[in-house]
Amino acid sequence: MTEAIVLQSTNVRKVYGTRQNMQEVLKGIDLKVREGEFVGIMGPSGAGKTTLLNVLATIDRASEGSIRIAGTEIATMRDRELSTFRREQLGFIFQDYNLLDTLTAKENILLPISLSKVSKQEAESRFKNIADILGITDLANQYPHQLSGGQKQRTAAARALINNPSMIFADEPTGALDSKSASSLLETLERVNRENEVTIMMVTHDPLASSYCSRVVFLRDGQIYSELYRGEETRQQFFQEILKVQAMLGGETVDSI
C-alpha cells in the first residue's frame, strides 16, 4: 500500500515587486511529499530554497498555485485559520533556534500546546517522551542562555515535535552548529523520521546534512532541476550522488563525509 501524500504543491509561483520591477522567485513548483519521507531541498544561492520552504510552511503566501497539507488547501485560507492550522499541524526548526529567553527549555517545548485543549497530564507525558528521544530531559529547567547551540537546537526540535504535527519544516537547522552537534542533531532527526514516521522537509546548502535524507530535491532558478532518492544506498554512497548533482549546479563541494 502506498503512503499517504502529506504535502502536494501544484504550479506554485512566488513573485516579488511591482509590475515594472517583478522578480519571479518560484516558477511553477509541482511537488509531492509522502508520509514518512525526509526530504532535503538544495540548490545554489538564489535558487528559491528558503522561499519555497516559507511558502509551503505557511510563513509566506504563494502568488499563485495550490498547496495541500494533510488534505487541506492552505493557499486560500484566511490568516486566522492559517494561524490555527500552523499551530496544530506543523512543526518548525530554524537556524537561530527561535527560543524565548524568559522561558525554560521545558516551557519553550510545551509552548505550541499551551493554547490547545491538551490536559496537563497529557502534556507532561508528551514532554517526557520527546525529551527522552532527544536526550534533553536533564535540561528541562535550564534557560536558553544556559544551553549550548546543540542543546538549543534539540530543544527547538522537541518543540517542533510536541504537537505530533503532520509535517516538520527545518530551515538550515545545522547552520549555526559545530560539526559534532550538527551530526548529533541530524542523526536524531533521521531516527525520529525512521522510527516514528515523522515527515520532514529540510532546506540545506550542506551535502553532508542532505545525505541523512531519504530524498533530495534540487532547485535551480526557481524550478525543480532534479531529484535523488536514497533507496538502499548507504549514506556515504548517497553523499557522493548528491555531490555530483551539486557540482553540475555549480554549488560548493565537500571532499568527504
PDB file of C-alpha atoms in Angstrom:
ATOM      1  CA  MET A   1       0.000   0.000   0.000  1.00  0.00           C
ATOM      2  CA  THR A   2       1.429   3.406  -0.946  1.00  0.00           C
ATOM      3  CA  GLU A   3       1.944   6.027   1.765  1.00  0.00           C
ATOM      4  CA  ALA A   4      -0.463   8.925   2.009  1.00  0.00           C
ATOM      5  CA  ILE A   5       0.573  12.217   0.440  1.00  0.00           C
ATOM      6  CA  VAL A   6       1.138  14.715   3.261  1.00  0.00           C
ATOM      7  CA  LEU A   7       2.037  17.700   1.087  1.00  0.00           C
ATOM      8  CA  GLN A   8       1.233  18.462  -2.531  1.00  0.00           C
ATOM      9  CA  SER A   9       2.035  21.688  -4.344  1.00  0.00           C
ATOM     10  CA  THR A  10       0.782  22.388  -7.860  1.00  0.00           C
ATOM     11  CA  ASN A  11       2.092  25.203 -10.058  1.00  0.00           C
ATOM     12  CA  VAL A  12       3.297  27.204  -7.052  1.00  0.00           C
ATOM     13  CA  ARG A  13       4.701  30.579  -8.031  1.00  0.00           C
ATOM     14  CA  LYS A  14       6.070  33.418  -5.939  1.00  0.00           C
ATOM     15  CA  VAL A  15       6.616  36.906  -7.344  1.00  0.00           C
ATOM     16  CA  TYR A  16       8.091  39.888  -5.517  1.00  0.00           C
ATOM     17  CA  GLY A  17       7.986  43.531  -6.526  1.00  0.00           C
ATOM     18  CA  THR A  18       5.722  45.560  -8.785  1.00  0.00           C
ATOM     19  CA  ARG A  19       4.751  45.057 -12.405  1.00  0.00           C
ATOM     20  CA  GLN A  20       7.563  47.387 -13.502  1.00  0.00           C
ATOM     21  CA  ASN A  21      10.139  45.545 -11.386  1.00  0.00           C
ATOM     22  CA  MET A  22       8.938  41.967 -10.886  1.00  0.00           C
ATOM     23  CA  GLN A  23      11.135  39.146  -9.639  1.00  0.00           C
ATOM     24  CA  GLU A  24       9.725  35.658 -10.068  1.00  0.00           C
ATOM     25  CA  VAL A  25      11.451  33.543  -7.411  1.00  0.00           C
ATOM     26  CA  LEU A  26       9.366  30.365  -7.766  1.00  0.00           C
ATOM     27  CA  LYS A  27       8.322  29.423 -11.300  1.00  0.00           C
ATOM     28  CA  GLY A  28       5.676  26.724 -11.040  1.00  0.00           C
ATOM     29  CA  ILE A  29       6.732  24.170  -8.421  1.00  0.00           C
ATOM     30  CA  ASP A  30       4.982  20.777  -8.533  1.00  0.00           C
ATOM     31  CA  LEU A  31       5.995  18.648  -5.562  1.00  0.00           C
ATOM     32  CA  LYS A  32       4.608  15.730  -3.561  1.00  0.00           C
ATOM     33  CA  VAL A  33       5.844  14.626  -0.140  1.00  0.00           C
ATOM     34  CA  ARG A  34       4.640  11.298   1.171  1.00  0.00           C
ATOM     35  CA  GLU A  35       4.063  10.337   4.782  1.00  0.00           C
ATOM     36  CA  GLY A  36       7.320   9.340   6.472  1.00  0.00           C
ATOM     37  CA  GLU A  37       9.651  10.962   3.935  1.00  0.00           C
ATOM     38  CA  PHE A  38      12.682  13.021   4.956  1.00  0.00           C
ATOM     39  CA  VAL A  39      13.077  15.440   2.043  1.00  0.00           C
ATOM     40  CA  GLY A  40      16.051  17.739   1.586  1.00  0.00           C
ATOM     41  CA  ILE A  41      15.823  20.912  -0.522  1.00  0.00           C
ATOM     42  CA  MET A  42      19.114  22.009  -2.096  1.00  0.00           C
ATOM     43  CA  GLY A  43      20.309  24.410  -4.769  1.00  0.00           C
ATOM     44  CA  PRO A  44      22.663  27.334  -5.391  1.00  0.00           C
ATOM     45  CA  SER A  45      22.243  30.651  -3.622  1.00  0.00           C
ATOM     46  CA  GLY A  46      19.209  32.413  -5.058  1.00  0.00           C
ATOM     47  CA  ALA A  47      17.599  29.208  -6.335  1.00  0.00           C
ATOM     48  CA  GLY A  48      14.494  29.778  -4.194  1.00  0.00           C
ATOM     49  CA  LYS A  49      15.078  27.207  -1.428  1.00  0.00           C
ATOM     50  CA  THR A  50      14.019  29.281   1.564  1.00  0.00           C
ATOM     51  CA  THR A  51      11.221  30.965  -0.382  1.00  0.00           C
ATOM     52  CA  LEU A  52       9.812  27.536  -1.241  1.00  0.00           C
ATOM     53  CA  LEU A  53      10.028  26.376   2.369  1.00  0.00           C
ATOM     54  CA  ASN A  54       8.369  29.568   3.632  1.00  0.00           C
ATOM     55  CA  VAL A  55       5.518  29.284   1.132  1.00  0.00           C
ATOM     56  CA  LEU A  56       4.912  25.585   1.797  1.00  0.00           C
ATOM     57  CA  ALA A  57       5.181  26.118   5.554  1.00  0.00           C
ATOM     58  CA  THR A  58       2.540  28.915   5.512  1.00  0.00           C
ATOM     59  CA  ILE A  59       5.085  31.524   6.680  1.00  0.00           C
ATOM     60  CA  ASP A  60       4.635  33.337   3.364  1.00  0.00           C
ATOM     61  CA  ARG A  61       1.865  33.171   0.760  1.00  0.00           C
ATOM     62  CA  ALA A  62       2.253  31.903  -2.790  1.00  0.00           C
ATOM     63  CA  SER A  63       1.419  34.324  -5.599  1.00  0.00           C
ATOM     64  CA  GLU A  64      -0.266  31.511  -7.499  1.00  0.00           C
ATOM     65  CA  GLY A  65      -0.920  27.780  -7.256  1.00  0.00           C
ATOM     66  CA  SER A  66      -2.316  25.157  -4.894  1.00  0.00           C
ATOM     67  CA  ILE A  67      -0.771  23.831  -1.668  1.00  0.00           C
ATOM     68  CA  ARG A  68      -2.424  20.983   0.211  1.00  0.00           C
ATOM     69  CA  ILE A  69      -1.130  19.725   3.559  1.00  0.00           C
ATOM     70  CA  ALA A  70      -2.793  16.748   5.251  1.00  0.00           C
ATOM     71  CA  GLY A  71      -5.610  17.086   2.724  1.00  0.00           C
ATOM     72  CA  THR A  72      -6.294  20.749   3.482  1.00  0.00           C
ATOM     73  CA  GLU A  73      -5.896  23.522   0.897  1.00  0.00           C
ATOM     74  CA  ILE A  74      -3.868  26.230   2.635  1.00  0.00           C
ATOM     75  CA  ALA A  75      -3.291  28.671  -0.239  1.00  0.00           C
ATOM     76  CA  THR A  76      -6.752  30.208   0.155  1.00  0.00           C
ATOM     77  CA  MET A  77      -7.000  30.150   3.955  1.00  0.00           C
ATOM     78  CA  ARG A  78      -7.630  33.346   5.898  1.00  0.00           C
ATOM     79  CA  ASP A  79      -4.910  34.479   8.300  1.00  0.00           C
ATOM     80  CA  ARG A  80      -6.715  33.332  11.454  1.00  0.00           C
ATOM     81  CA  GLU A  81      -7.455  29.885  10.006  1.00  0.00           C
ATOM     82  CA  LEU A  82      -3.860  29.650   8.833  1.00  0.00           C
ATOM     83  CA  SER A  83      -2.530  30.504  12.291  1.00  0.00           C
ATOM     84  CA  THR A  84      -4.596  27.730  13.871  1.00  0.00           C
ATOM     85  CA  PHE A  85      -3.618  25.241  11.164  1.00  0.00           C
ATOM     86  CA  ARG A  86       0.060  26.131  11.578  1.00  0.00           C
ATOM     87  CA  ARG A  87      -0.086  25.634  15.341  1.00  0.00           C
ATOM     88  CA  GLU A  88      -1.946  22.325  15.186  1.00  0.00           C
ATOM     89  CA  GLN A  89      -0.487  20.664  12.092  1.00  0.00           C
ATOM     90  CA  LEU A  90       3.068  21.952  11.554  1.00  0.00           C
ATOM     91  CA  GLY A  91       6.377  21.995  13.402  1.00  0.00           C
ATOM     92  CA  PHE A  92       9.309  24.319  12.730  1.00  0.00           C
ATOM     93  CA  ILE A  93      13.073  24.191  13.316  1.00  0.00           C
ATOM     94  CA  PHE A  94      15.028  27.327  12.410  1.00  0.00           C
ATOM     95  CA  GLN A  95      18.749  28.046  12.187  1.00  0.00           C
ATOM     96  CA  ASP A  96      18.569  30.622  15.007  1.00  0.00           C
ATOM     97  CA  TYR A  97      16.507  28.358  17.314  1.00  0.00           C
ATOM     98  CA  ASN A  98      13.705  30.948  17.985  1.00  0.00           C
ATOM     99  CA  LEU A  99      13.559  30.073  21.681  1.00  0.00           C
ATOM    100  CA  LEU A 100      12.084  32.545  24.169  1.00  0.00           C
ATOM    101  CA  ASP A 101      14.821  33.667  26.594  1.00  0.00           C
ATOM    102  CA  THR A 102      12.404  34.119  29.520  1.00  0.00           C
ATOM    103  CA  LEU A 103      11.121  30.528  29.373  1.00  0.00           C
ATOM    104  CA  THR A 104      12.876  27.335  30.448  1.00  0.00           C
ATOM    105  CA  ALA A 105      13.638  24.631  27.909  1.00  0.00           C
ATOM    106  CA  LYS A 106      10.567  22.693  29.061  1.00  0.00           C
ATOM    107  CA  GLU A 107       8.321  25.762  28.834  1.00  0.00           C
ATOM    108  CA  ASN A 108       9.630  26.502  25.322  1.00  0.00           C
ATOM    109  CA  ILE A 109       8.925  22.920  24.262  1.00  0.00           C
ATOM    110  CA  LEU A 110       5.383  22.970  25.660  1.00  0.00           C
ATOM    111  CA  LEU A 111       4.547  26.367  24.138  1.00  0.00           C
ATOM    112  CA  PRO A 112       2.833  25.019  20.971  1.00  0.00           C
ATOM    113  CA  ILE A 113       0.264  23.092  23.027  1.00  0.00           C
ATOM    114  CA  SER A 114      -0.267  25.755  25.693  1.00  0.00           C
ATOM    115  CA  LEU A 115      -3.214  27.156  23.721  1.00  0.00           C
ATOM    116  CA  SER A 116      -4.734  23.780  22.902  1.00  0.00           C
ATOM    117  CA  LYS A 117      -7.046  21.548  24.921  1.00  0.00           C
ATOM    118  CA  VAL A 118      -4.303  19.062  25.810  1.00  0.00           C
ATOM    119  CA  SER A 119      -4.517  18.129  29.501  1.00  0.00           C
ATOM    120  CA  LYS A 120      -1.627  18.807  31.856  1.00  0.00           C
ATOM    121  CA  GLN A 121      -1.114  15.055  32.284  1.00  0.00           C
ATOM    122  CA  GLU A 122      -1.003  14.519  28.506  1.00  0.00           C
ATOM    123  CA  ALA A 123       1.385  17.470  28.088  1.00  0.00           C
ATOM    124  CA  GLU A 124       3.723  16.013  30.727  1.00  0.00           C
ATOM    125  CA  SER A 125       3.606  12.616  29.033  1.00  0.00           C
ATOM    126  CA  ARG A 126       4.428  14.109  25.628  1.00  0.00           C
ATOM    127  CA  PHE A 127       7.257  16.180  27.074  1.00  0.00           C
ATOM    128  CA  LYS A 128       8.827  13.181  28.820  1.00  0.00           C
ATOM    129  CA  ASN A 129       8.628  11.062  25.677  1.00  0.00           C
ATOM    130  CA  ILE A 130      10.133  13.676  23.369  1.00  0.00           C
ATOM    131  CA  ALA A 131      12.758  14.824  25.864  1.00  0.00           C
ATOM    132  CA  ASP A 132      13.868  11.194  26.268  1.00  0.00           C
ATOM    133  CA  ILE A 133      14.109  10.707  22.490  1.00  0.00           C
ATOM    134  CA  LEU A 134      16.176  13.883  22.055  1.00  0.00           C
ATOM    135  CA  GLY A 135      18.299  13.334  25.156  1.00  0.00           C
ATOM    136  CA  ILE A 136      17.424  16.629  26.849  1.00  0.00           C
ATOM    137  CA  THR A 137      15.461  15.504  29.926  1.00  0.00           C
ATOM    138  CA  ASP A 138      18.072  16.933  32.281  1.00  0.00           C
ATOM    139  CA  LEU A 139      17.880  20.345  30.574  1.00  0.00           C
ATOM    140  CA  ALA A 140      14.181  20.885  31.341  1.00  0.00           C
ATOM    141  CA  ASN A 141      14.654  23.669  33.903  1.00  0.00           C
ATOM    142  CA  GLN A 142      17.514  25.493  32.199  1.00  0.00           C
ATOM    143  CA  TYR A 143      17.071  28.717  30.255  1.00  0.00           C
ATOM    144  CA  PRO A 144      18.311  29.217  26.662  1.00  0.00           C
ATOM    145  CA  HIS A 145      21.340  31.253  27.779  1.00  0.00           C
ATOM    146  CA  GLN A 146      22.469  28.229  29.814  1.00  0.00           C
ATOM    147  CA  LEU A 147      22.364  25.880  26.798  1.00  0.00           C
ATOM    148  CA  SER A 148      24.910  25.146  24.090  1.00  0.00           C
ATOM    149  CA  GLY A 149      23.974  25.590  20.425  1.00  0.00           C
ATOM    150  CA  GLY A 150      23.367  21.881  20.032  1.00  0.00           C
ATOM    151  CA  GLN A 151      21.185  21.765  23.147  1.00  0.00           C
ATOM    152  CA  LYS A 152      19.183  24.771  21.940  1.00  0.00           C
ATOM    153  CA  GLN A 153      18.537  23.100  18.590  1.00  0.00           C
ATOM    154  CA  ARG A 154      17.481  19.849  20.263  1.00  0.00           C
ATOM    155  CA  THR A 155      15.080  21.895  22.382  1.00  0.00           C
ATOM    156  CA  ALA A 156      13.753  23.533  19.213  1.00  0.00           C
ATOM    157  CA  ALA A 157      13.359  20.098  17.629  1.00  0.00           C
ATOM    158  CA  ALA A 158      11.408  18.882  20.667  1.00  0.00           C
ATOM    159  CA  ARG A 159       9.142  21.940  20.417  1.00  0.00           C
ATOM    160  CA  ALA A 160       8.531  21.097  16.742  1.00  0.00           C
ATOM    161  CA  LEU A 161       7.566  17.519  17.628  1.00  0.00           C
ATOM    162  CA  ILE A 162       5.414  18.148  20.745  1.00  0.00           C
ATOM    163  CA  ASN A 163       2.164  18.601  18.818  1.00  0.00           C
ATOM    164  CA  ASN A 164       2.517  15.410  16.756  1.00  0.00           C
ATOM    165  CA  PRO A 165       2.485  17.525  13.581  1.00  0.00           C
ATOM    166  CA  SER A 166       1.620  16.300  10.108  1.00  0.00           C
ATOM    167  CA  MET A 167       4.911  17.755   8.920  1.00  0.00           C
ATOM    168  CA  ILE A 168       8.081  19.390  10.218  1.00  0.00           C
ATOM    169  CA  PHE A 169       9.851  22.147   8.273  1.00  0.00           C
ATOM    170  CA  ALA A 170      13.533  22.771   9.032  1.00  0.00           C
ATOM    171  CA  ASP A 171      15.432  25.757   7.601  1.00  0.00           C
ATOM    172  CA  GLU A 172      19.219  25.225   7.743  1.00  0.00           C
ATOM    173  CA  PRO A 173      18.878  23.592  11.195  1.00  0.00           C
ATOM    174  CA  THR A 174      22.614  22.844  11.425  1.00  0.00           C
ATOM    175  CA  GLY A 175      23.792  26.209  10.094  1.00  0.00           C
ATOM    176  CA  ALA A 176      24.820  27.585  13.497  1.00  0.00           C
ATOM    177  CA  LEU A 177      26.156  24.314  14.932  1.00  0.00           C
ATOM    178  CA  ASP A 178      29.637  22.804  15.122  1.00  0.00           C
ATOM    179  CA  SER A 179      30.151  19.567  13.195  1.00  0.00           C
ATOM    180  CA  LYS A 180      29.675  17.284  16.223  1.00  0.00           C
ATOM    181  CA  SER A 181      26.418  18.970  17.298  1.00  0.00           C
ATOM    182  CA  ALA A 182      25.215  19.033  13.687  1.00  0.00           C
ATOM    183  CA  SER A 183      25.819  15.302  13.232  1.00  0.00           C
ATOM    184  CA  SER A 184      24.098  14.545  16.531  1.00  0.00           C
ATOM    185  CA  LEU A 185      21.004  16.567  15.548  1.00  0.00           C
ATOM    186  CA  LEU A 186      20.823  15.031  12.062  1.00  0.00           C
ATOM    187  CA  GLU A 187      21.163  11.500  13.442  1.00  0.00           C
ATOM    188  CA  THR A 188      18.311  12.269  15.838  1.00  0.00           C
ATOM    189  CA  LEU A 189      16.097  13.664  13.068  1.00  0.00           C
ATOM    190  CA  GLU A 190      16.873  10.635  10.892  1.00  0.00           C
ATOM    191  CA  ARG A 191      15.958   8.289  13.749  1.00  0.00           C
ATOM    192  CA  VAL A 192      12.741  10.160  14.571  1.00  0.00           C
ATOM    193  CA  ASN A 193      11.834  10.080  10.881  1.00  0.00           C
ATOM    194  CA  ARG A 194      12.539   6.361  10.587  1.00  0.00           C
ATOM    195  CA  GLU A 195      11.155   5.096  13.892  1.00  0.00           C
ATOM    196  CA  ASN A 196       8.246   7.492  14.396  1.00  0.00           C
ATOM    197  CA  GLU A 197       7.495   8.085  10.684  1.00  0.00           C
ATOM    198  CA  VAL A 198       7.649  11.852  11.171  1.00  0.00           C
ATOM    199  CA  THR A 199       7.557  13.641   7.808  1.00  0.00           C
ATOM    200  CA  ILE A 200      10.333  16.237   7.492  1.00  0.00           C
ATOM    201  CA  MET A 201      11.300  18.810   4.858  1.00  0.00           C
ATOM    202  CA  MET A 202      14.710  20.404   5.363  1.00  0.00           C
ATOM    203  CA  VAL A 203      16.369  23.232   3.423  1.00  0.00           C
ATOM    204  CA  THR A 204      20.153  22.965   3.494  1.00  0.00           C
ATOM    205  CA  HIS A 205      23.185  24.009   1.455  1.00  0.00           C
ATOM    206  CA  ASP A 206      25.232  21.212   3.034  1.00  0.00           C
ATOM    207  CA  PRO A 207      25.534  17.869   1.187  1.00  0.00           C
ATOM    208  CA  LEU A 208      26.543  16.205   4.466  1.00  0.00           C
ATOM    209  CA  ALA A 209      23.240  17.252   6.020  1.00  0.00           C
ATOM    210  CA  SER A 210      21.193  16.223   2.999  1.00  0.00           C
ATOM    211  CA  SER A 211      22.819  12.767   2.965  1.00  0.00           C
ATOM    212  CA  TYR A 212      20.662  11.964   6.027  1.00  0.00           C
ATOM    213  CA  CYS A 213      17.509  12.461   3.926  1.00  0.00           C
ATOM    214  CA  SER A 214      15.552   9.817   2.039  1.00  0.00           C
ATOM    215  CA  ARG A 215      15.136  12.153  -0.958  1.00  0.00           C
ATOM    216  CA  VAL A 216      16.811  15.358  -2.107  1.00  0.00           C
ATOM    217  CA  VAL A 217      15.099  17.873  -4.416  1.00  0.00           C
ATOM    218  CA  PHE A 218      17.440  20.267  -6.237  1.00  0.00           C
ATOM    219  CA  LEU A 219      16.243  23.717  -7.277  1.00  0.00           C
ATOM    220  CA  ARG A 220      17.740  25.992  -9.910  1.00  0.00           C
ATOM    221  CA  ASP A 221      16.373  29.393 -10.903  1.00  0.00           C
ATOM    222  CA  GLY A 222      13.084  28.818  -9.093  1.00  0.00           C
ATOM    223  CA  GLN A 223      12.346  25.449 -10.696  1.00  0.00           C
ATOM    224  CA  ILE A 224      12.948  21.815  -9.789  1.00  0.00           C
ATOM    225  CA  TYR A 225      16.170  20.773 -11.520  1.00  0.00           C
ATOM    226  CA  SER A 226      16.367  17.128 -10.415  1.00  0.00           C
ATOM    227  CA  GLU A 227      15.677  14.711  -7.553  1.00  0.00           C
ATOM    228  CA  LEU A 228      17.679  11.940  -5.906  1.00  0.00           C
ATOM    229  CA  TYR A 229      16.256   9.031  -3.904  1.00  0.00           C
ATOM    230  CA  ARG A 230      18.480   7.296  -1.377  1.00  0.00           C
ATOM    231  CA  GLY A 231      16.772   3.920  -1.601  1.00  0.00           C
ATOM    232  CA  GLU A 232      19.099   1.193  -0.326  1.00  0.00           C
ATOM    233  CA  GLU A 233      22.256   3.279  -0.705  1.00  0.00           C
ATOM    234  CA  THR A 234      24.492   3.886   2.289  1.00  0.00           C
ATOM    235  CA  ARG A 235      24.784   7.460   3.489  1.00  0.00           C
ATOM    236  CA  GLN A 236      28.296   7.613   2.006  1.00  0.00           C
ATOM    237  CA  GLN A 237      27.009   6.493  -1.408  1.00  0.00           C
ATOM    238  CA  PHE A 238      24.117   8.934  -1.281  1.00  0.00           C
ATOM    239  CA  PHE A 239      26.503  11.714  -0.264  1.00  0.00           C
ATOM    240  CA  GLN A 240      28.597  11.057  -3.369  1.00  0.00           C
ATOM    241  CA  GLU A 241      25.491  11.176  -5.580  1.00  0.00           C
ATOM    242  CA  ILE A 242      24.493  14.496  -4.013  1.00  0.00           C
ATOM    243  CA  LEU A 243      27.979  15.903  -4.656  1.00  0.00           C
ATOM    244  CA  LYS A 244      27.738  15.016  -8.350  1.00  0.00           C
ATOM    245  CA  VAL A 245      24.461  16.907  -8.799  1.00  0.00           C
ATOM    246  CA  GLN A 246      25.731  19.822  -6.721  1.00  0.00           C
ATOM    247  CA  ALA A 247      28.831  20.041  -8.927  1.00  0.00           C
ATOM    248  CA  MET A 248      26.609  20.236 -12.024  1.00  0.00           C
ATOM    249  CA  LEU A 249      24.650  23.024 -10.355  1.00  0.00           C
ATOM    250  CA  GLY A 250      27.838  24.889  -9.556  1.00  0.00           C
ATOM    251  CA  GLY A 251      27.497  24.629  -5.793  1.00  0.00           C
ATOM    252  CA  GLU A 252      30.192  24.270  -3.154  1.00  0.00           C
ATOM    253  CA  THR A 253      31.624  20.791  -2.722  1.00  0.00           C
ATOM    254  CA  VAL A 254      32.836  18.852   0.309  1.00  0.00           C
ATOM    255  CA  ASP A 255      35.580  16.265  -0.015  1.00  0.00           C
ATOM    256  CA  SER A 256      34.438  13.618   2.437  1.00  0.00           C
ATOM    257  CA  ILE A 257      31.650  12.549   4.722  1.00  0.00           C
TER     258      ILE A 257
END
